[in-house]
Coordinates of C-alpha atoms in Angstrom, one line a residue:
G6 CA 0.8 0.3 32.3
W7 CA -2.1 -2.2 31.8
G8 CA 0.1 -4.9 32.6
G9 CA 1.0 -6.9 29.9
N10 CA 3.9 -9.8 29.9
P11 CA 5.7 -10.8 26.8
L12 CA 7.2 -13.8 28.7
A13 CA 4.5 -15.1 30.8
A14 CA 0.5 -15.3 30.7
S15 CA -0.6 -12.0 32.1
G16 CA -3.8 -13.2 33.7
G17 CA -1.8 -15.3 36.2
P18 CA 0.2 -18.5 36.3
P19 CA -1.0 -21.2 33.9
Q20 CA -1.1 -23.8 36.3
A21 CA -3.3 -22.0 38.8
A22 CA -5.7 -21.3 35.5
L23 CA -5.7 -24.6 34.7
S24 CA -6.9 -25.9 38.5
K25 CA -9.7 -23.3 38.7
N26 CA -10.7 -24.3 35.0
R27 CA -11.1 -28.0 36.1
I28 CA -12.9 -26.9 39.1
G29 CA -15.1 -25.2 36.9
I30 CA -15.6 -27.9 34.7
K31 CA -16.4 -30.4 37.3
F32 CA -19.2 -28.1 38.6
F33 CA -20.5 -27.7 35.5
S34 CA -20.7 -30.7 33.7
D35 CA -21.1 -33.0 36.5
T36 CA -22.1 -31.2 40.5
A37 CA -24.6 -29.0 39.1
A38 CA -25.0 -30.2 35.6
Q39 CA -28.9 -29.4 35.5
F40 CA -28.4 -25.4 35.6
F41 CA -26.5 -25.5 32.4
P42 CA -27.0 -26.5 28.7
S43 CA -27.0 -30.1 27.9
Y44 CA -23.6 -29.4 25.5
A45 CA -21.7 -28.2 28.5
R46 CA -21.2 -31.8 29.2
N47 CA -20.0 -32.8 25.9
S48 CA -16.2 -33.7 25.7
E49 CA -16.2 -31.2 22.6
F50 CA -17.0 -28.2 24.5
I51 CA -15.0 -28.9 27.5
D52 CA -12.2 -29.4 25.6
K53 CA -13.2 -25.7 23.4
F54 CA -13.9 -24.4 27.3
M55 CA -10.2 -25.2 28.3
E56 CA -8.8 -24.2 25.1
V57 CA -10.5 -20.7 25.5
M58 CA -10.0 -20.3 28.7
M59 CA -6.3 -20.8 28.9
T60 CA -5.8 -18.7 25.7
Y61 CA -7.7 -15.9 27.5
N62 CA -5.6 -16.3 30.6
A63 CA -2.6 -15.8 28.5
Y64 CA -3.4 -12.6 27.1
M65 CA -6.1 -11.0 29.6
N66 CA -4.0 -7.5 30.4
E67 CA -3.1 -6.9 26.7
L68 CA -7.0 -7.4 25.8
E69 CA -7.6 -5.0 28.7
C70 CA -5.4 -2.7 27.0
W71 CA -6.6 -3.2 23.5
K72 CA -10.6 -2.7 24.9
N73 CA -9.3 0.8 26.6
Q74 CA -7.0 2.3 23.6
D75 CA -9.4 3.5 21.2
T76 CA -11.4 6.5 23.4
D77 CA -14.3 6.5 20.8
Y78 CA -15.4 3.4 22.8
V79 CA -14.1 5.0 26.5
A80 CA -17.2 6.8 28.2
L81 CA -18.2 8.1 31.5
S82 CA -21.1 5.6 32.4
H83 CA -22.4 3.4 35.3
A84 CA -20.2 0.2 35.6
N85 CA -23.0 -2.4 36.7
L86 CA -26.7 -1.7 35.8
N87 CA -28.0 -5.1 36.2
V88 CA -31.5 -5.6 36.8
D89 CA -30.4 -5.5 40.9
N90 CA -29.0 -2.2 40.8
A91 CA -32.3 -0.8 40.1
Y92 CA -35.4 0.3 41.4
Y93 CA -39.1 0.8 40.1
W94 CA -41.9 3.0 41.4
R95 CA -45.0 4.4 39.9
D96 CA -45.8 8.0 40.7
E97 CA -49.4 9.4 41.4
A98 CA -50.6 9.3 38.0
G99 CA -49.2 5.8 37.8
K100 CA -46.4 6.1 35.9
L101 CA -43.7 3.8 36.0
L102 CA -40.4 5.5 37.1
C103 CA -36.9 4.1 37.7
G104 CA -33.9 4.6 39.7
V105 CA -30.3 3.3 39.7
L106 CA -28.1 2.0 43.1
D107 CA -24.7 1.3 43.1
W108 CA -22.8 4.1 41.8
G109 CA -19.3 2.9 43.5
G110 CA -17.6 2.1 40.5
F111 CA -19.0 5.0 37.8
G112 CA -16.2 6.0 35.7
A113 CA -14.9 6.4 32.2
S114 CA -13.5 3.0 30.6
C115 CA -14.8 0.6 27.9
L116 CA -18.2 0.8 26.9
G117 CA -18.1 -2.9 25.4
H118 CA -16.9 -4.0 28.9
K119 CA -19.9 -2.1 30.6
L120 CA -22.4 -3.3 28.2
W121 CA -21.8 -6.8 29.0
W122 CA -21.9 -6.3 32.7
Y123 CA -25.5 -4.7 31.9
F124 CA -26.6 -8.2 30.4
N125 CA -24.9 -10.4 32.2
C126 CA -28.1 -11.5 34.3
S127 CA -30.3 -11.5 31.4
E128 CA -32.1 -14.4 30.5
F129 CA -30.1 -16.0 27.4
E130 CA -32.4 -17.0 24.6
M131 CA -33.4 -13.4 24.8
L132 CA -30.1 -12.3 24.8
K133 CA -29.2 -14.6 21.8
D134 CA -32.3 -13.6 19.8
D135 CA -31.5 -9.7 19.9
F136 CA -28.0 -9.4 20.8
E137 CA -27.2 -7.8 17.3
H138 CA -30.5 -5.0 17.7
F139 CA -28.6 -4.3 21.3
M140 CA -25.5 -3.5 19.6
T141 CA -27.1 -1.5 16.9
T142 CA -29.5 0.1 18.7
F143 CA -26.6 1.4 21.4
V144 CA -24.4 2.4 18.8
D145 CA -27.1 4.8 17.5
A146 CA -28.2 6.1 20.7
Y147 CA -24.8 6.8 21.6
R148 CA -24.3 9.0 18.4
D149 CA -27.4 10.7 18.6
S150 CA -26.6 11.4 22.3
G151 CA -23.6 13.6 20.9
G152 CA -21.1 10.5 21.1
P153 CA -18.6 9.8 17.8
R154 CA -19.9 7.1 15.6
I155 CA -18.6 3.7 16.5
N156 CA -18.7 0.3 15.0
A157 CA -21.0 -2.2 16.0
K158 CA -18.9 -5.5 15.2
T159 CA -16.0 -3.6 17.1
L160 CA -18.4 -3.1 20.0
E161 CA -19.6 -6.5 20.1
R162 CA -16.1 -7.8 20.2
M163 CA -15.3 -5.6 23.3
V164 CA -18.8 -7.1 24.8
R165 CA -17.9 -10.8 23.8
L166 CA -14.2 -10.5 25.5
T167 CA -15.6 -9.0 28.6
C168 CA -17.9 -11.8 28.7
L169 CA -14.7 -14.3 29.0
Q170 CA -13.3 -12.4 31.6
N171 CA -16.8 -12.5 33.9
L172 CA -16.7 -16.0 33.3
S173 CA -13.2 -16.7 34.6
V174 CA -14.3 -14.7 37.9
M175 CA -17.3 -17.2 37.9
V176 CA -15.0 -20.2 37.7
A177 CA -12.9 -19.0 40.6
A178 CA -16.0 -18.3 42.4
V179 CA -17.3 -22.4 42.2
P180 CA -15.7 -23.0 45.5
D181 CA -18.0 -20.3 47.4
C182 CA -20.8 -22.2 45.4
L183 CA -19.8 -25.3 47.3
R184 CA -19.5 -23.9 50.5
Q185 CA -22.9 -22.3 50.5
I186 CA -24.7 -26.1 49.1
P187 CA -22.6 -28.8 49.9
E188 CA -21.4 -30.9 46.7
Q189 CA -23.3 -33.9 47.7
D190 CA -26.5 -31.6 47.9
W191 CA -26.4 -30.0 44.2
A192 CA -28.1 -33.0 42.6
S193 CA -31.2 -32.1 44.8
V194 CA -31.3 -28.4 43.5
K195 CA -33.7 -28.7 40.6
D196 CA -33.6 -24.7 39.5
R197 CA -32.5 -21.2 40.1
K198 CA -35.6 -20.6 42.2
D199 CA -34.7 -23.4 44.9
Q200 CA -34.6 -21.6 48.7
R201 CA -31.4 -22.3 49.4
I202 CA -30.1 -20.7 46.2
E203 CA -32.2 -17.4 47.1
E204 CA -31.8 -17.1 50.7
N205 CA -27.6 -18.1 50.7
L206 CA -27.3 -15.4 47.4
G207 CA -29.3 -12.8 48.6
G208 CA -31.7 -13.3 45.4
K209 CA -29.2 -13.7 43.3
S210 CA -28.7 -16.7 40.8
G211 CA -26.5 -18.6 38.8
D212 CA -28.1 -17.5 35.5
A213 CA -24.9 -15.2 34.7
A214 CA -22.6 -18.4 34.4
A215 CA -25.2 -19.9 31.9
D216 CA -25.3 -16.8 29.5
M217 CA -21.7 -16.8 29.8
F218 CA -21.5 -20.4 28.6
G219 CA -24.2 -19.4 25.9
V220 CA -21.9 -16.6 24.5
T221 CA -18.8 -19.1 24.3
E222 CA -20.9 -21.7 22.3
D223 CA -23.8 -19.8 20.2
L224 CA -22.0 -16.5 19.7
A225 CA -18.8 -18.0 19.0
A226 CA -16.7 -15.8 21.9
E227 CA -13.4 -17.9 21.5
P228 CA -9.9 -16.3 20.3
Q229 CA -9.2 -17.2 17.1
L230 CA -6.0 -19.5 17.2
P231 CA -3.7 -19.8 13.9
P232 CA -4.9 -22.8 12.1
D233 CA -2.8 -26.2 12.1
L234 CA -0.4 -26.0 9.3
P235 CA 1.1 -29.7 7.6
R236 CA 4.5 -28.7 9.8
G237 CA 3.2 -26.0 12.6
A238 CA 5.3 -26.2 15.4
V239 CA 4.7 -24.5 19.1
S240 CA 7.3 -22.0 20.3
L241 CA 8.3 -21.3 24.0
L242 CA 11.1 -19.4 26.0
I243 CA 13.5 -21.5 28.4
L244 CA 14.8 -18.7 30.7
A245 CA 18.4 -19.2 32.1
Q246 CA 19.4 -18.1 35.4
N247 CA 22.6 -18.0 36.9
I248 CA 24.4 -19.2 33.4
N249 CA 26.7 -17.0 31.0
L250 CA 24.7 -17.6 28.1
P251 CA 27.1 -15.3 25.8
L252 CA 30.1 -17.4 26.7
L253 CA 28.5 -20.3 26.3
A254 CA 27.2 -19.3 23.0
A255 CA 30.6 -18.5 22.1
R256 CA 32.2 -21.8 22.9
S257 CA 30.7 -23.9 19.7
D258 CA 31.6 -27.7 21.0
L259 CA 30.3 -26.4 24.3
A260 CA 27.0 -24.8 22.8
S261 CA 26.8 -27.8 20.2
A262 CA 26.7 -30.4 22.8
F263 CA 24.4 -28.3 25.2
R264 CA 21.8 -27.9 22.4
W265 CA 21.8 -31.5 21.7
A266 CA 21.3 -32.3 25.5
L267 CA 18.7 -30.0 25.9
Q268 CA 16.9 -31.4 22.7
E269 CA 17.4 -35.2 24.1
D270 CA 15.7 -34.1 27.5
V271 CA 12.9 -31.8 26.1
A272 CA 11.9 -34.8 24.2
A273 CA 12.3 -37.1 27.1
Q274 CA 10.2 -34.9 29.3
L275 CA 7.5 -34.9 26.4
C276 CA 7.6 -38.9 26.0
G277 CA 6.8 -38.7 29.9
A278 CA 3.7 -37.3 29.1
G279 CA 2.3 -40.0 27.0
V280 CA 3.4 -38.9 23.5
A281 CA 6.3 -40.5 21.4
F282 CA 8.8 -37.8 20.4
A283 CA 12.1 -37.7 19.1
P284 CA 15.3 -35.3 19.7
G285 CA 15.4 -34.1 15.9
Q286 CA 12.0 -32.8 16.8
V287 CA 13.1 -29.8 18.8
E288 CA 15.1 -27.1 17.7
V289 CA 17.3 -25.1 20.5
R290 CA 18.5 -21.5 19.7
L291 CA 21.5 -20.1 21.4
L292 CA 21.4 -16.4 21.6
A293 CA 24.6 -14.2 22.4
D294 CA 22.6 -11.3 23.5
S295 CA 19.8 -12.7 25.3
A296 CA 19.0 -14.7 28.6
A297 CA 16.5 -16.4 27.2
I298 CA 16.4 -19.8 25.0
P299 CA 13.9 -20.0 22.2
V300 CA 12.7 -23.6 21.5
T301 CA 10.3 -24.8 18.8
V302 CA 8.9 -28.4 19.3
T303 CA 7.5 -29.8 15.8
P304 CA 4.3 -32.4 17.0
S305 CA 4.6 -35.8 16.3
H306 CA 3.0 -37.5 13.2
G307 CA -0.7 -37.3 13.9
L308 CA -0.4 -35.2 17.0
P309 CA -2.3 -31.9 15.9
C310 CA -0.6 -28.8 16.5
H311 CA -3.1 -27.4 19.1
E312 CA -2.6 -30.1 21.3
L313 CA 1.0 -30.1 21.5
H314 CA 0.5 -26.3 22.3
R315 CA -2.0 -27.6 25.3
L316 CA 0.4 -30.3 26.4
L317 CA 3.2 -27.7 26.6
S318 CA 0.9 -25.1 28.2
T319 CA 0.3 -27.3 31.1
K320 CA 3.9 -28.6 31.8
Q321 CA 6.9 -26.5 32.8
L322 CA 10.2 -27.5 31.5
R323 CA 13.0 -27.3 34.2
W324 CA 16.9 -28.4 34.4
C325 CA 18.8 -27.4 37.5
A326 CA 22.0 -28.5 39.3
G327 CA 22.7 -32.3 39.3
S328 CA 21.2 -32.7 36.1
K329 CA 22.9 -34.5 33.0
L330 CA 23.9 -30.6 31.7
D331 CA 26.5 -30.6 34.9
H332 CA 28.3 -33.5 33.3
L333 CA 29.0 -31.5 30.0
E334 CA 32.5 -30.8 29.4
G335 CA 33.4 -26.9 30.2
F336 CA 29.9 -26.6 31.3
S337 CA 31.0 -25.5 35.0
Q338 CA 32.9 -22.5 33.3
V339 CA 29.9 -20.6 32.2
C340 CA 27.8 -21.2 35.4
L341 CA 27.6 -18.1 37.6
S342 CA 26.7 -20.1 40.5
P343 CA 26.4 -23.8 41.8
S344 CA 22.8 -22.8 42.1
W345 CA 21.9 -22.4 38.2
C346 CA 18.6 -23.4 36.6
F347 CA 16.8 -23.2 33.4
F348 CA 12.7 -23.3 33.1
S349 CA 10.3 -22.7 30.5
V350 CA 8.4 -19.1 31.2
G351 CA 5.0 -18.1 29.5
L352 CA 2.6 -19.5 27.3
P353 CA 4.0 -21.5 24.2
S354 CA 2.7 -19.9 20.9
I355 CA 2.1 -22.1 17.7
V356 CA 3.8 -20.9 14.6
A357 CA 5.1 -22.0 11.3
A358 CA 8.3 -24.1 11.7
S359 CA 11.0 -22.2 10.9
D360 CA 13.3 -23.2 7.8
E361 CA 16.3 -23.6 10.5
L362 CA 14.4 -26.7 12.0
A363 CA 14.9 -28.5 8.9
S364 CA 18.9 -28.7 9.7
T365 CA 17.8 -30.7 13.0
T366 CA 15.6 -33.1 11.1
A367 CA 17.6 -33.7 8.3
G368 CA 17.2 -37.5 7.1
S369 CA 14.1 -38.0 9.2
P370 CA 10.7 -38.6 8.5
L371 CA 10.1 -34.8 9.2
E372 CA 12.1 -33.8 6.3
A373 CA 9.6 -34.7 3.5
E374 CA 6.5 -33.5 5.7
G375 CA 8.9 -30.2 5.8
R376 CA 9.0 -30.0 2.0
V377 CA 5.1 -30.0 1.8
A378 CA 4.7 -27.6 4.4
R379 CA 7.0 -25.1 2.5
A380 CA 5.2 -25.4 -0.4
S381 CA 2.0 -24.5 1.3
L382 CA 3.6 -21.5 3.0
N383 CA 4.8 -20.4 0.1
Q384 CA 1.5 -18.8 -1.1
D385 CA 0.9 -15.5 -1.5
L386 CA -1.0 -13.9 1.8
P387 CA -2.9 -10.8 2.3
A388 CA -1.0 -7.9 3.8
V389 CA -1.3 -7.4 7.6
P390 CA -3.1 -3.6 7.9
D391 CA -0.9 -1.3 10.3
E392 CA -2.4 -0.5 13.4
P393 CA -3.6 3.2 14.0
D394 CA -1.3 5.5 16.0
F395 CA -3.0 6.1 19.6
T396 CA -1.9 8.5 22.0
L397 CA -3.0 8.1 25.7
P398 CA -5.3 10.2 27.0
R399 CA -4.0 12.8 29.3
S400 CA -5.9 11.4 32.4
L401 CA -3.9 8.2 31.9
E402 CA -0.5 10.0 31.5
R403 CA -1.2 11.9 34.9
T404 CA -1.9 8.7 36.9
G405 CA 1.2 7.1 36.4
H406 CA 0.6 4.7 33.4
T407 CA 3.3 6.2 31.2
P408 CA 6.5 8.0 32.4
R409 CA 6.1 11.7 32.9
E410 CA 8.7 14.0 31.5
E411 CA 10.8 16.0 33.4
E412 CA 9.7 19.6 33.8
K413 CA 11.5 22.2 32.7
G414 CA 13.5 24.1 34.6
H415 CA 13.6 21.4 37.7
A416 CA 16.3 19.1 38.5
K417 CA 16.0 15.7 39.2
K418 CA 15.6 15.1 43.0
P419 CA 18.2 12.8 44.2
P420 CA 17.1 9.5 45.6
R421 CA 16.2 9.5 49.6
A422 CA 18.6 8.0 51.8
S423 CA 17.7 4.9 54.1
P424 CA 18.0 5.3 58.1
K425 CA 20.8 3.0 57.8
R426 CA 23.0 5.2 55.2
K427 CA 22.2 8.2 57.1
A428 CA 23.7 6.2 60.4
A429 CA 26.6 5.2 58.4
A430 CA 27.4 8.5 57.0
K431 CA 27.3 10.4 60.6
A432 CA 29.5 7.3 61.8

């Protein structure tokens, strides 16, 4: 119902997200650098920014589902209570009064999401200093007004994740900024009070983006990636089209030659990106009941696992007719069409390298490295608590997010015939 995707980035194609982020990076680190904190120009922050935003893009819809799954954190409220959606006046006695505009998005949804949209045009230093106070104040006021008792830290996480969503929207809007003020003219824009900004943006400024950078840097908003282990690896999926994979997996000689050819080619494609790889660092598995091929790549010595993850996140692996796979003996017999192809899908994951990979690295320097890793992976780890069961609210069930059960006593309607089928039936 929320658009989660186990095989691909739910926020959109990684290559498109990468391109938008690069445009955003150039804007905040070069074109309009005077508007943003000085650390936004450092390579460390730029690397962090890219990793955070690409990870967020990979799990965007899954995170939206998480934000809305606990109904204690869902309530009816205004969608965007920024200062530009309020108006003020004094009555005859001089008392200050306030009204609210823009009720178009009024509805029931995640409170943490809405809170960020109340904060995002505030001064960052004030937001940084008083952020926890705002959270606890809201939690107490929500409870005092008849709402359930909610956890301030959980609410904070929802706010920070929404900040990343808002930041992805701002990055996509950079071309609009360049249309309003040409790139070569931004150096002459000294601050947000410049008349060209106020006139072009209707009194609004780019302060929201500065707030989001601050949250990313100072409030540690980035998603936590798995720590690098001595023998960590990166896993990805290769999707097969017009290939009979069960038949391929059943023919042991062909399957062995196919796996080795794929290992060699993955290593060669990674070497083409400027990193030295050997076929033994690539594990390829064929599953008889799947249309996807799991692949695990172990990083070369001295290459951090997260760097390999970043490389594979921005590079699609692809094979089609005319490649060397065509020359494998018996391969044509498992092809369902001359237009067969294999290609990587989704965003890779950082994992602990499986023991199966050891069989493909026997006798290589990776074998000794693997013994060290297995010793570290055998340590006792804390149990992961089970997620509480969650039942969707009836309102979501009625709007088509979950399948409806057939009403008792009513037969299922037959599918409606198309005009072509009706004409054929009459003939």
